[in-house]
mmCIF file with all atom_site columns, C-alpha atoms in Angstrom:
data_model
loop_
_atom_site.group_PDB
_atom_site.id
_atom_site.type_symbol
_atom_site.label_atom_id
_atom_site.label_alt_id
_atom_site.label_comp_id
_atom_site.label_asym_id
_atom_site.label_entity_id
_atom_site.label_seq_id
_atom_site.pdbx_PDB_ins_code
_atom_site.Cartn_x
_atom_site.Cartn_y
_atom_site.Cartn_z
_atom_site.occupancy
_atom_site.B_iso_or_equiv
_atom_site.pdbx_formal_charge
_atom_site.auth_seq_id
_atom_site.auth_comp_id
_atom_site.auth_asym_id
_atom_site.auth_atom_id
_atom_site.pdbx_PDB_model_num
ATOM 1  C CA . MET A 1 1  ? -17.955 20.734  -9.095  1.00 74.00 ? 1  MET A CA 1
ATOM 2  C CA . THR A 1 2  ? -14.362 21.516  -8.761  1.00 86.00 ? 2  THR A CA 1
ATOM 3  C CA . ALA A 1 3  ? -11.464 20.727  -11.702 1.00 81.00 ? 3  ALA A CA 1
ATOM 4  C CA . ARG A 1 4  ? -10.183 18.331  -9.459  1.00 82.00 ? 4  ARG A CA 1
ATOM 5  C CA . ASP A 1 5  ? -13.753 16.774  -8.415  1.00 77.00 ? 5  ASP A CA 1
ATOM 6  C CA . GLU A 1 6  ? -14.066 16.587  -12.863 1.00 74.00 ? 6  GLU A CA 1
ATOM 7  C CA . CYS A 1 7  ? -11.179 14.160  -12.781 1.00 72.00 ? 7  CYS A CA 1
ATOM 8  C CA . ASP A 1 8  ? -11.919 12.183  -9.826  1.00 73.00 ? 8  ASP A CA 1
ATOM 9  C CA . ALA A 1 9  ? -15.142 11.322  -11.652 1.00 73.00 ? 9  ALA A CA 1
ATOM 10 C CA . MET A 1 10 ? -13.600 10.777  -14.931 1.00 73.00 ? 10 MET A CA 1
ATOM 11 C CA . MET A 1 11 ? -10.929 8.574   -13.666 1.00 73.00 ? 11 MET A CA 1
ATOM 12 C CA . ARG A 1 12 ? -13.742 6.261   -11.754 1.00 75.00 ? 12 ARG A CA 1
ATOM 13 C CA . ALA A 1 13 ? -15.902 6.299   -14.595 1.00 73.00 ? 13 ALA A CA 1
ATOM 14 C CA . GLU A 1 14 ? -12.208 5.132   -16.818 1.00 85.00 ? 14 GLU A CA 1
ATOM 15 C CA . TRP A 1 15 ? -11.419 2.866   -14.213 1.00 82.00 ? 15 TRP A CA 1
ATOM 16 C CA . SER A 1 16 ? -14.805 0.969   -14.741 1.00 85.00 ? 16 SER A CA 1
ATOM 17 C CA . TYR A 1 17 ? -14.076 0.565   -18.154 1.00 88.00 ? 17 TYR A CA 1
ATOM 18 C CA . LEU A 1 18 ? -11.052 -1.647  -17.518 1.00 86.00 ? 18 LEU A CA 1
ATOM 19 C CA . PRO A 1 19 ? -11.423 -5.466  -17.752 1.00 90.00 ? 19 PRO A CA 1
ATOM 20 C CA . ASP A 1 20 ? -11.838 -6.601  -13.838 1.00 91.00 ? 20 ASP A CA 1
ATOM 21 C CA . ASP A 1 21 ? -8.140  -8.703  -14.447 1.00 92.00 ? 21 ASP A CA 1
ATOM 22 C CA . VAL A 1 22 ? -7.051  -5.087  -14.696 1.00 90.00 ? 22 VAL A CA 1
ATOM 23 C CA . GLN A 1 23 ? -8.320  -3.750  -12.200 1.00 89.00 ? 23 GLN A CA 1
ATOM 24 C CA . LEU A 1 24 ? -7.268  -6.574  -9.538  1.00 93.00 ? 24 LEU A CA 1
ATOM 25 C CA . THR A 1 25 ? -3.581  -6.425  -10.896 1.00 93.00 ? 25 THR A CA 1
ATOM 26 C CA . LEU A 1 26 ? -3.287  -2.757  -10.846 1.00 91.00 ? 26 LEU A CA 1
ATOM 27 C CA . SER A 1 27 ? -4.634  -3.032  -6.991  1.00 91.00 ? 27 SER A CA 1
ATOM 28 C CA . ARG A 1 28 ? -2.745  -5.665  -5.769  1.00 91.00 ? 28 ARG A CA 1
ATOM 29 C CA . GLU A 1 29 ? 0.544   -3.645  -7.588  1.00 92.00 ? 29 GLU A CA 1
ATOM 30 C CA . ALA A 1 30 ? -0.557  -0.425  -5.555  1.00 91.00 ? 30 ALA A CA 1
ATOM 31 C CA . LEU A 1 31 ? -1.345  -2.460  -2.231  1.00 89.00 ? 31 LEU A CA 1
ATOM 32 C CA . LYS A 1 32 ? 2.395   -3.935  -2.405  1.00 88.00 ? 32 LYS A CA 1
ATOM 33 C CA . ARG A 1 33 ? 3.786   -0.259  -2.834  1.00 90.00 ? 33 ARG A CA 1
ATOM 34 C CA . ALA A 1 34 ? 1.504   0.854   0.137   1.00 89.00 ? 34 ALA A CA 1
ATOM 35 C CA . VAL A 1 35 ? 3.020   -2.323  2.163   1.00 85.00 ? 35 VAL A CA 1
ATOM 36 C CA . ALA A 1 36 ? 6.564   -1.555  1.042   1.00 87.00 ? 36 ALA A CA 1
ATOM 37 C CA . THR A 1 37 ? 5.855   2.167   2.302   1.00 87.00 ? 37 THR A CA 1
ATOM 38 C CA . LEU A 1 38 ? 5.127   1.164   5.742   1.00 85.00 ? 38 LEU A CA 1
ATOM 39 C CA . ALA A 1 39 ? 7.819   -0.912  6.206   1.00 85.00 ? 39 ALA A CA 1
ATOM 40 C CA . GLN A 1 40 ? 9.850   1.441   4.939   1.00 85.00 ? 40 GLN A CA 1
ATOM 41 C CA . HIS A 1 41 ? 8.636   4.329   6.860   1.00 83.00 ? 41 HIS A CA 1
ATOM 42 C CA . ALA A 1 42 ? 8.829   2.279   10.313  1.00 83.00 ? 42 ALA A CA 1
ATOM 43 C CA . GLU A 1 43 ? 11.918  1.356   9.626   1.00 83.00 ? 43 GLU A CA 1
ATOM 44 C CA . LEU A 1 44 ? 13.038  4.807   9.137   1.00 83.00 ? 44 LEU A CA 1
ATOM 45 C CA . LEU A 1 45 ? 11.274  5.738   12.291  1.00 81.00 ? 45 LEU A CA 1
ATOM 46 C CA . ALA A 1 46 ? 13.556  2.877   14.183  1.00 81.00 ? 46 ALA A CA 1
ATOM 47 C CA . GLU A 1 47 ? 16.725  3.941   12.909  1.00 84.00 ? 47 GLU A CA 1
ATOM 48 C CA . GLU A 1 48 ? 16.026  7.711   14.005  1.00 81.00 ? 48 GLU A CA 1
ATOM 49 C CA . MET A 1 49 ? 14.821  6.570   17.258  1.00 79.00 ? 49 MET A CA 1
ATOM 50 C CA . GLU A 1 50 ? 18.032  4.815   17.946  1.00 83.00 ? 50 GLU A CA 1
ATOM 51 C CA . SER A 1 51 ? 20.247  7.906   16.890  1.00 86.00 ? 51 SER A CA 1
ATOM 52 C CA . GLY A 1 52 ? 18.179  9.988   18.869  1.00 83.00 ? 52 GLY A CA 1
ATOM 53 C CA . ALA A 1 53 ? 16.676  12.079  16.657  1.00 80.00 ? 53 ALA A CA 1
ATOM 54 C CA . LEU A 1 54 ? 13.038  11.376  18.115  1.00 72.00 ? 54 LEU A CA 1
ATOM 55 C CA . SER A 1 55 ? 12.465  9.159   22.087  1.00 74.00 ? 55 SER A CA 1
ATOM 56 C CA . ASP A 1 56 ? 13.031  6.270   22.642  1.00 68.00 ? 56 ASP A CA 1
ATOM 57 C CA . ARG A 1 57 ? 9.920   4.481   24.618  1.00 72.00 ? 57 ARG A CA 1
ATOM 58 C CA . GLY A 1 58 ? 10.834  1.014   23.178  1.00 71.00 ? 58 GLY A CA 1
ATOM 59 C CA . GLY A 1 59 ? 9.809   2.341   19.545  1.00 74.00 ? 59 GLY A CA 1
ATOM 60 C CA . PRO A 1 60 ? 12.276  1.120   17.196  1.00 79.00 ? 60 PRO A CA 1
ATOM 61 C CA . GLU A 1 61 ? 12.086  -2.442  18.028  1.00 80.00 ? 61 GLU A CA 1
ATOM 62 C CA . ALA A 1 62 ? 8.083   -2.347  17.629  1.00 81.00 ? 62 ALA A CA 1
ATOM 63 C CA . LEU A 1 63 ? 8.048   -0.543  14.875  1.00 79.00 ? 63 LEU A CA 1
ATOM 64 C CA . ARG A 1 64 ? 10.703  -3.282  13.661  1.00 81.00 ? 64 ARG A CA 1
ATOM 65 C CA . LEU A 1 65 ? 7.605   -5.709  14.066  1.00 81.00 ? 65 LEU A CA 1
ATOM 66 C CA . PHE A 1 66 ? 5.470   -3.524  12.664  1.00 81.00 ? 66 PHE A CA 1
ATOM 67 C CA . ALA A 1 67 ? 7.365   -3.690  9.078   1.00 81.00 ? 67 ALA A CA 1
ATOM 68 C CA . ALA A 1 68 ? 8.023   -7.329  9.362   1.00 82.00 ? 68 ALA A CA 1
ATOM 69 C CA . VAL A 1 69 ? 4.103   -8.145  10.243  1.00 80.00 ? 69 VAL A CA 1
ATOM 70 C CA . VAL A 1 70 ? 3.304   -6.200  6.986   1.00 79.00 ? 70 VAL A CA 1
ATOM 71 C CA . ARG A 1 71 ? 5.628   -7.498  4.825   1.00 81.00 ? 71 ARG A CA 1
ATOM 72 C CA . ALA A 1 72 ? 4.765   -11.243 5.984   1.00 81.00 ? 72 ALA A CA 1
ATOM 73 C CA . THR A 1 73 ? 1.319   -9.911  5.742   1.00 76.00 ? 73 THR A CA 1
ATOM 74 C CA . GLN A 1 74 ? 2.087   -9.020  2.189   1.00 72.00 ? 74 GLN A CA 1
ATOM 75 C CA . SER A 1 75 ? 3.933   -11.784 1.111   1.00 68.00 ? 75 SER A CA 1
ATOM 76 C CA . SER A 1 76 ? 0.819   -14.141 2.374   1.00 65.00 ? 76 SER A CA 1
ATOM 77 C CA . GLY A 1 77 ? -1.926  -12.263 2.327   1.00 61.00 ? 77 GLY A CA 1
ATOM 78 C CA . LEU A 1 78 ? -1.701  -10.715 -1.414  1.00 54.00 ? 78 LEU A CA 1
ATOM 79 C CA . ASP A 1 79 ? -0.527  -14.346 -2.957  1.00 54.00 ? 79 ASP A CA 1
ATOM 80 C CA . ALA A 1 80 ? -2.998  -16.169 -1.528  1.00 51.00 ? 80 ALA A CA 1
ATOM 81 C CA . MET A 1 81 ? -5.901  -13.652 -3.705  1.00 49.00 ? 81 MET A CA 1
ATOM 82 C CA . ALA A 1 82 ? -4.575  -14.747 -6.991  1.00 50.00 ? 82 ALA A CA 1
ATOM 83 C CA . PRO A 1 83 ? -6.732  -17.199 -8.302  1.00 45.00 ? 83 PRO A CA 1
ATOM 84 C CA . VAL A 1 84 ? -9.730  -14.488 -7.744  1.00 44.00 ? 84 VAL A CA 1
ATOM 85 C CA . VAL A 1 85 ? -8.383  -12.902 -10.969 1.00 46.00 ? 85 VAL A CA 1
ATOM 86 C CA . GLY A 1 86 ? -11.715 -12.183 -13.154 1.00 47.00 ? 86 GLY A CA 1
ATOM 87 C CA . HIS A 1 87 ? -14.214 -11.582 -10.542 1.00 42.00 ? 87 HIS A CA 1
ATOM 88 C CA . ALA A 1 88 ? -13.769 -8.472  -8.867  1.00 44.00 ? 88 ALA A CA 1
#
């Protein structure tokens, strides 16, 4: 087992000791950050296509639509999960 494997195993064990509501809160925050990152990257790719740095095959508008859908899903989907705190 490598040092990385040992570290991963220890983090998983420590995670399981966290209360359910803390696990859910941390998981939701991680999802929110992932959504923000995906949307930001989609916007940056769209700008790169518009500036000519990347080939444009209708991509900028598709990327902006993707970013909007990701953001909309985040704001409606994660909020809908709020009542389940404490039941992970």
